[in-house]
Tab-separated table of C-alpha atoms in Angstrom:
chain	number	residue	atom	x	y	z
N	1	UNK	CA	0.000	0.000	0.000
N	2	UNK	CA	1.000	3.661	-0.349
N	3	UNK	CA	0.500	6.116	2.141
N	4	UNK	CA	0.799	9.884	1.214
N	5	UNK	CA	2.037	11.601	4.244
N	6	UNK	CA	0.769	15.167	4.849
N	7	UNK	CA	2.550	17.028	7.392
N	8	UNK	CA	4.609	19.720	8.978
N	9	UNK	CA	7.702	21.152	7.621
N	10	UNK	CA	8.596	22.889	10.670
N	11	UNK	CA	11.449	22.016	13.045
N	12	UNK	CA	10.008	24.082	15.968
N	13	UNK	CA	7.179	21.912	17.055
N	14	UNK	CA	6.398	19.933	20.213
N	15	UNK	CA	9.278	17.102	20.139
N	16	UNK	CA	6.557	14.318	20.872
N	17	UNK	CA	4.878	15.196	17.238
N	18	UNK	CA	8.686	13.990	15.874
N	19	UNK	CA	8.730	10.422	18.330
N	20	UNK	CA	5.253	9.667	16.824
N	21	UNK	CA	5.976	10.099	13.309
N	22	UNK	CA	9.149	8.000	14.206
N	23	UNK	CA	6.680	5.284	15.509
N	24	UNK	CA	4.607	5.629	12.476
N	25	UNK	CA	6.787	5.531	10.067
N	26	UNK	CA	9.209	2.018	11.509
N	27	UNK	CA	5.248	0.613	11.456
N	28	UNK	CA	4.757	1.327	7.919
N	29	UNK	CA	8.142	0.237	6.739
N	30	UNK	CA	7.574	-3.060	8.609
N	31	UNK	CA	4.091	-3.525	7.610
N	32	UNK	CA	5.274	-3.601	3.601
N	33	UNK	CA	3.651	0.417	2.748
N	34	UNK	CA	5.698	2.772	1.027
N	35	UNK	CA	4.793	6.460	1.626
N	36	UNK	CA	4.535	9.161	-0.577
N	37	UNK	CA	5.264	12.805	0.740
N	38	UNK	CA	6.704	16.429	-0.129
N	39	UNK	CA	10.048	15.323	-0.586
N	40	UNK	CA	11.601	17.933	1.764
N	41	UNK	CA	14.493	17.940	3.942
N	42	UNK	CA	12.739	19.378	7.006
N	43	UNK	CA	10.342	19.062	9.594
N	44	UNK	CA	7.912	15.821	9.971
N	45	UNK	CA	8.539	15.175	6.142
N	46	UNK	CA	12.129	14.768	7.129
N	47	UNK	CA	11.324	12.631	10.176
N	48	UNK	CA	8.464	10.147	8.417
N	49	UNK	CA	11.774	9.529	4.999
N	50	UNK	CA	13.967	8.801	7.310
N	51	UNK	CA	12.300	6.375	9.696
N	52	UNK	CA	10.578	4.834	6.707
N	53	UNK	CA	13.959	4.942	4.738
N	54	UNK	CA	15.967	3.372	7.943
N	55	UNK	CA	13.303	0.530	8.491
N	56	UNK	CA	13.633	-0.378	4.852
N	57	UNK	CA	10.484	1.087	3.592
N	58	UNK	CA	9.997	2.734	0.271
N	59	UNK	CA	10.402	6.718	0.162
N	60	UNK	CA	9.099	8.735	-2.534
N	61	UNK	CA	8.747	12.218	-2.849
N	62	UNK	CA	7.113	14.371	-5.184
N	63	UNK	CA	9.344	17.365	-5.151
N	64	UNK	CA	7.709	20.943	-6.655
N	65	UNK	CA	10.547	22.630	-8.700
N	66	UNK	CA	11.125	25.894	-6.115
N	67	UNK	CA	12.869	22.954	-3.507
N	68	UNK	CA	14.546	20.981	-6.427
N	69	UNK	CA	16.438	24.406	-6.958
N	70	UNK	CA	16.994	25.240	-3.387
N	71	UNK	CA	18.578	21.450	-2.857
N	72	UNK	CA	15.629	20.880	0.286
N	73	UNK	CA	15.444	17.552	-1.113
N	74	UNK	CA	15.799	14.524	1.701
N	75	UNK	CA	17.987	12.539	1.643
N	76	UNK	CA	15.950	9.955	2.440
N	77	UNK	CA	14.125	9.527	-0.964
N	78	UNK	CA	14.489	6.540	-2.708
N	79	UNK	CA	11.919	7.714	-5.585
N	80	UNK	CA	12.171	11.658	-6.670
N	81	UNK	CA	9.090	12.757	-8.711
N	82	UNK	CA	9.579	16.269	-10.176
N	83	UNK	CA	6.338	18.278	-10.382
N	84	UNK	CA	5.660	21.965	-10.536
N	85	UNK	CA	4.076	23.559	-8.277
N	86	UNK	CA	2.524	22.397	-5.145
N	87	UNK	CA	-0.917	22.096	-7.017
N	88	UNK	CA	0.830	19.379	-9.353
N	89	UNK	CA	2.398	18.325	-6.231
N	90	UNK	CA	-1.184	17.424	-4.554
N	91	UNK	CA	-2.567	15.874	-7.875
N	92	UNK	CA	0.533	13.222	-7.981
N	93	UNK	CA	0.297	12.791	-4.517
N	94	UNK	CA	-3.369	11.583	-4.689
N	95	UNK	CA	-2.642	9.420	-7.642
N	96	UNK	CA	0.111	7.774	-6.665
N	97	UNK	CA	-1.776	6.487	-2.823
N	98	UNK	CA	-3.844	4.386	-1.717
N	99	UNK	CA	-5.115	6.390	1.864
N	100	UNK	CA	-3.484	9.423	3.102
N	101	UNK	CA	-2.369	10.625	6.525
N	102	UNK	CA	-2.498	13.494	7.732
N	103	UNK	CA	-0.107	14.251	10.657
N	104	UNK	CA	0.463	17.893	12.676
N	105	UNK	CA	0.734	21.044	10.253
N	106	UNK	CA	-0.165	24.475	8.794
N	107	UNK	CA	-1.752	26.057	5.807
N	108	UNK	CA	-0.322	23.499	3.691
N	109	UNK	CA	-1.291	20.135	5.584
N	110	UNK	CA	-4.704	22.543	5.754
N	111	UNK	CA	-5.354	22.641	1.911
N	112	UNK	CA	-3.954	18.914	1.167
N	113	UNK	CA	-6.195	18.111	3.561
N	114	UNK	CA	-9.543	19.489	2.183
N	115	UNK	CA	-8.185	19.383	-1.064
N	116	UNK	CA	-8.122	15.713	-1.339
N	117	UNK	CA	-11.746	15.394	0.711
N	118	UNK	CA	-13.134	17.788	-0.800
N	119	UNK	CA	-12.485	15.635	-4.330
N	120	UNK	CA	-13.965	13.148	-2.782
N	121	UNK	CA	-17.602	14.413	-1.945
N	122	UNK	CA	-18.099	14.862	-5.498
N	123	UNK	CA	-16.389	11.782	-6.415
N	124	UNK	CA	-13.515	11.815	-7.991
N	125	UNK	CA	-12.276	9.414	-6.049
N	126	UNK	CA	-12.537	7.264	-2.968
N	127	UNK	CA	-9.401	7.697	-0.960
N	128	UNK	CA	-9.565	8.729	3.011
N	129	UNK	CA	-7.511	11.575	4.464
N	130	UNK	CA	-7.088	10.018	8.280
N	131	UNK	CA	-5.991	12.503	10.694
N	132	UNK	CA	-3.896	11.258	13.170
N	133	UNK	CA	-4.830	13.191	16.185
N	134	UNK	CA	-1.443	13.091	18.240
N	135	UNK	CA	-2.115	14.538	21.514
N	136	UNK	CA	-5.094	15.986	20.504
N	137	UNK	CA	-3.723	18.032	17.431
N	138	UNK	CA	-6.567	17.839	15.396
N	139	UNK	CA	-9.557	18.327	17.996
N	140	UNK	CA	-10.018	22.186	17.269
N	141	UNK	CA	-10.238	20.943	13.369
N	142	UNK	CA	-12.926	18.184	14.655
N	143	UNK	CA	-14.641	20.343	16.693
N	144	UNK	CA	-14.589	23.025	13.647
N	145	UNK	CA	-16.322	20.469	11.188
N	146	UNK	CA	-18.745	18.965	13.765
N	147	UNK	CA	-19.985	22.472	13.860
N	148	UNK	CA	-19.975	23.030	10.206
N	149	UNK	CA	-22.054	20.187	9.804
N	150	UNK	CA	-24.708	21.165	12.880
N	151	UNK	CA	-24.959	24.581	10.507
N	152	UNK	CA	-25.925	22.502	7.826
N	153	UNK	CA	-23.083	23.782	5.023
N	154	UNK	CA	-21.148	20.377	5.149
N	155	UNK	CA	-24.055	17.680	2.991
N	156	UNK	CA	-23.695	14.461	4.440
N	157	UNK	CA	-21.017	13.369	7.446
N	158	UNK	CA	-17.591	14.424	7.246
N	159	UNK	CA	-15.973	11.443	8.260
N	160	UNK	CA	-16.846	9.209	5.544
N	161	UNK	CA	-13.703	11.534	3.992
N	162	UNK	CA	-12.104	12.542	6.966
N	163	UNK	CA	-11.423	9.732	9.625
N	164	UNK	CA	-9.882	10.094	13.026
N	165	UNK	CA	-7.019	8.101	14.849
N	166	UNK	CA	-5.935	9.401	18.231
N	167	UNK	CA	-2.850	6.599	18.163
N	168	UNK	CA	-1.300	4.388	16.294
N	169	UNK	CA	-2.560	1.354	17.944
N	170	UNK	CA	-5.778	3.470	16.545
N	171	UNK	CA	-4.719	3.708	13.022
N	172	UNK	CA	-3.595	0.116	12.893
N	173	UNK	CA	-7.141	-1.323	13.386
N	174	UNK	CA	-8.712	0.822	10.798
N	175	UNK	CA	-10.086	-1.491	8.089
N	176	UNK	CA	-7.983	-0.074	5.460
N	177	UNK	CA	-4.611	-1.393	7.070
N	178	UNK	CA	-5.823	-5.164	7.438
């Protein structure tokens, strides 16, 4: 299976958010997945190659131009796909997984995020985005979309796109990972 990673490119972030994606990432790597993700040398997208990359898992990144230039590629990725922009970069990264995970981030994680669920209430395609809620990162976001959809402007329930997994022992017993 492949597992597009969304996630953080910042260093300065609670240290815990870093052991997690450690965690994840060995599990993936053992389990047989390969991830996909942005291909950058910093932040969670550094820490998810490398623990992925160390535990013998496949890495590959789809790299937008700007960091090809700036060498921010990691060092970690087995596969480098060129793309773009980050646009292209969220198109490949769709096509090229099978579920997507969404760890702690900003704006960007934001719009791959509702990018990719968005696509899918209007079907063009069936993929998941699964937020993994480490220490209770994502609960404003929850909280935000359970009270979009009391108002009424989110048609039908969220989490058929959006799923939730507070831990990894969590994530492992979704239905897609059997």
């Amino acid at each position: 299976m492949k597992i597009a990673i969304f996630c953080s490119a910042n260093e300065n972030i609670d240290p815990d958010f870093f052991t997690l994606t450690e965690e994840l990432g060995r599990w993936i790597a053992e389990n047989g997945h390969a991830i996909v993700f942005g291909g950058a040398n910093f932040g969670l997208m550094e820490c998810i190659a490398k623990s992925v990359f160390e535990a013998g898992g496949n890495t590959i990144g789809i790299v937008p131009s700007i960091l090809l230039k700036g060498e921010s590629v990691s060092d970690y990725t087995r596969v480098v796909i060129p793309c773009d922009n980050l646009s292209d970069r969220k198109d490949l990264m769709l096509a090229k997984s099978d579920v997507i995970i969404a760890l702690p981030g900003g704006i960007g994680t934001l719009d791959e995020i509702f990018t990719i669920a968005a696509a899918a209430t209007i079907g063009y395609h069936n993929k998941r985005v699964i937020l993994y809620n480490m220490k209770g990162f994502w609960n404003s976001l929850i909280a935000m979309m359970d009270d979009l959809s009391a108002k009424g402007v989110i048609r039908g329930n969220w989490q058929e796109y959006i799923s939730i997994a507070n831990s990894l022992d969590e994530m492992k017993r979704d239905p897609i990972f059997r």
